[in-house]
Amino acid sequence: MSKRLRSSEVCADCSGPDPSWASVNRGTFICDECCSVHRSLGRHISQVRHLKHTPWPPTLLQMVETLYNNGANSIWEHSLLDPASIMSGRRKANPQDKVHPNKADFIRAKYQMLAFVHRLPCRDDDSVTAKDLSKQLHSSVRTGNLETCLRLLSLGAQANFFHPEKGNTPLHVASKAGQILQAELLAVYGADPGTQDSSGKTPVDYARQGGHHELAERLVEIQYELTDRLAFYLCGRKPDHKNGQHFIIPQMADSSLDLSELAKAAKKKLQSLSNHLFEELAMDVYDEVDRRETDAVWLATQNHSALVTETTVVPFLPVNPEYSSTRNQGRQKLARFNAHEFATLVIDILSDAKRRQQGSSLSGSKDNVELILKTINNQHSIESQDNDQPDYDSVASDEDTDLETTASKANRQKSLDSDLSDGPVTVQEFMEVKNALVASEAKIQQLMKVNNNLSDELRIMQKKLLGKDAN
């Protein structure tokens, strides 16, 4: 998108100028302040990406831009457009509002509670309504009308719906029609490119059959998105799917991969997980990678005229109410892995994903994912903990922002103290120093800017004084 067009955009949530982030699954562009709230809600509510400093598949960005330009925001603010809503005093946030509570409350109502979305008439059987919506989605994806499909998805249509009469899914239909942007939208909402129709064909097969080669290649990338993202996080490279390379298993540069007995035991437990539990763990690690990468972009892109505040910190993965309490606690504990431990877990997941995909799966027990997390997680801390004391008494609530911030400070300090007593400098300590340097550089640039402004003012005053003396 051209710079001229980009400059005319406004934040979907507060109408502030020049939004620099996108909410991919909502089809909107948002500003820094509103993005900080989106991040605190979690990826199950809003999947945020920086428009300039995050790698974008071209057609994914095109999909978001198309939705934004076609007024996708009206889906999430439908009732606010009603004159009666204005009379009742309900309004959207504005740029001058405080992030907390004004913008935060509005954004939670808009995306988490779906308070302003158009409501369908009440039906006795919700499953019937969802089925009807999914059938409409199935018919709509053959066209290029993205906003209609997003509206159906927002109302409860299922992206992976298998049409009983047609014998296929919406992604099969979109692929056959060559609708690459519809395929992107469906994939964002969970459509599986590997799903077979009643004839045993996948969406990739139909895309190739129809000569839609770009779409076919993109669907393969989407199919391997999870493992590609994990590999890119560790080594900055992705597999060459065009030439049949579907996995990259990075190696530690310093050959320091954890080979302790605890790590070996954890790897065996990972291998013994059922495919369902393994997929859950892999998705949780994917979300943690996204959190860490977004944190890095966040620190590097903040406006240096204002220092980064604690309100922008997302110390661990937010709660997903659709998951069990145990799973949410396990997801939060991923934030406590230092860089070395986390890299070890990611490499083990990549290795086992490749093994499972090639069909050489092991038969094993249904060990709880929590056992793996406990085995790998901060081994020196585990030995010193009282077995009767859980790492987390309860899953944190999204509303407990202040408590989360205080707890995260204490946990980070405890982790640092423990790491410092452990001898050699770890990769995690290096990364913490690196992140601290990024923040320090931001502060330095801000101070330099202030200093330059003061110098300019001083020169102007000196010129005025010299002019008076000359007169």
GROMACS .gro file of N, CA and C in nm, residues 250-264 339-348:
model
   75
  250PRO      N    1   1.660  -2.655   1.354
  250PRO     CA    2   1.781  -2.577   1.388
  250PRO      C    3   1.867  -2.649   1.491
  251GLN      N    4   1.994  -2.617   1.490
  251GLN     CA    5   2.088  -2.669   1.589
  251GLN      C    6   2.144  -2.552   1.669
  252MET      N    7   2.172  -2.576   1.796
  252MET     CA    8   2.232  -2.472   1.879
  252MET      C    9   2.369  -2.435   1.823
  253ALA      N   10   2.393  -2.306   1.806
  253ALA     CA   11   2.520  -2.262   1.748
  253ALA      C   12   2.639  -2.300   1.834
  254ASP      N   13   2.618  -2.301   1.967
  254ASP     CA   14   2.728  -2.331   2.058
  254ASP      C   15   2.723  -2.475   2.107
  255SER      N   16   2.645  -2.558   2.037
  255SER     CA   17   2.632  -2.701   2.073
  255SER      C   18   2.592  -2.719   2.219
  256SER      N   19   2.510  -2.626   2.270
  256SER     CA   20   2.475  -2.630   2.411
  256SER      C   21   2.334  -2.684   2.434
  257LEU      N   22   2.283  -2.761   2.338
  257LEU     CA   23   2.151  -2.820   2.356
  257LEU      C   24   2.149  -2.902   2.483
  258ASP      N   25   2.046  -2.881   2.562
  258ASP     CA   26   2.037  -2.945   2.693
  258ASP      C   27   2.027  -3.096   2.678
  259LEU      N   28   2.130  -3.169   2.723
  259LEU     CA   29   2.132  -3.315   2.714
  259LEU      C   30   2.125  -3.378   2.852
  260SER      N   31   2.078  -3.303   2.951
  260SER     CA   32   2.067  -3.356   3.086
  260SER      C   33   1.962  -3.466   3.091
  261GLU      N   34   1.964  -3.541   3.200
  261GLU     CA   35   1.867  -3.650   3.215
  261GLU      C   36   1.724  -3.596   3.218
  262LEU      N   37   1.706  -3.479   3.282
  262LEU     CA   38   1.573  -3.419   3.286
  262LEU      C   39   1.525  -3.384   3.146
  263ALA      N   40   1.616  -3.328   3.064
  263ALA     CA   41   1.578  -3.290   2.928
  263ALA      C   42   1.547  -3.413   2.844
  264LYS      N   43   1.626  -3.519   2.863
  264LYS     CA   44   1.600  -3.643   2.789
  264LYS      C   45   1.466  -3.703   2.829
  339ALA      N   46   1.585  -1.839   2.739
  339ALA     CA   47   1.602  -1.859   2.595
  339ALA      C   48   1.655  -1.999   2.563
  340HIS      N   49   1.748  -2.048   2.646
  340HIS     CA   50   1.807  -2.180   2.623
  340HIS      C   51   1.703  -2.290   2.641
  341GLU      N   52   1.626  -2.282   2.749
  341GLU     CA   53   1.524  -2.382   2.776
  341GLU      C   54   1.414  -2.380   2.670
  342PHE      N   55   1.374  -2.259   2.631
  342PHE     CA   56   1.268  -2.246   2.533
  342PHE      C   57   1.313  -2.298   2.396
  343ALA      N   58   1.439  -2.268   2.361
  343ALA     CA   59   1.493  -2.318   2.234
  343ALA      C   60   1.497  -2.470   2.233
  344THR      N   61   1.534  -2.529   2.348
  344THR     CA   62   1.537  -2.675   2.358
  344THR      C   63   1.398  -2.734   2.334
  345LEU      N   64   1.297  -2.673   2.395
  345LEU     CA   65   1.160  -2.720   2.377
  345LEU      C   66   1.115  -2.705   2.232
  346VAL      N   67   1.146  -2.591   2.170
  346VAL     CA   68   1.105  -2.567   2.032
  346VAL      C   69   1.170  -2.668   1.938
  347ILE      N   70   1.299  -2.694   1.957
  347ILE     CA   71   1.369  -2.791   1.872
  347ILE      C   72   1.309  -2.931   1.888
  348ASP      N   73   1.277  -2.967   2.012
  348ASP     CA   74   1.215  -3.099   2.036
  348ASP      C   75   1.079  -3.108   1.967
   0.00000   0.00000   0.00000
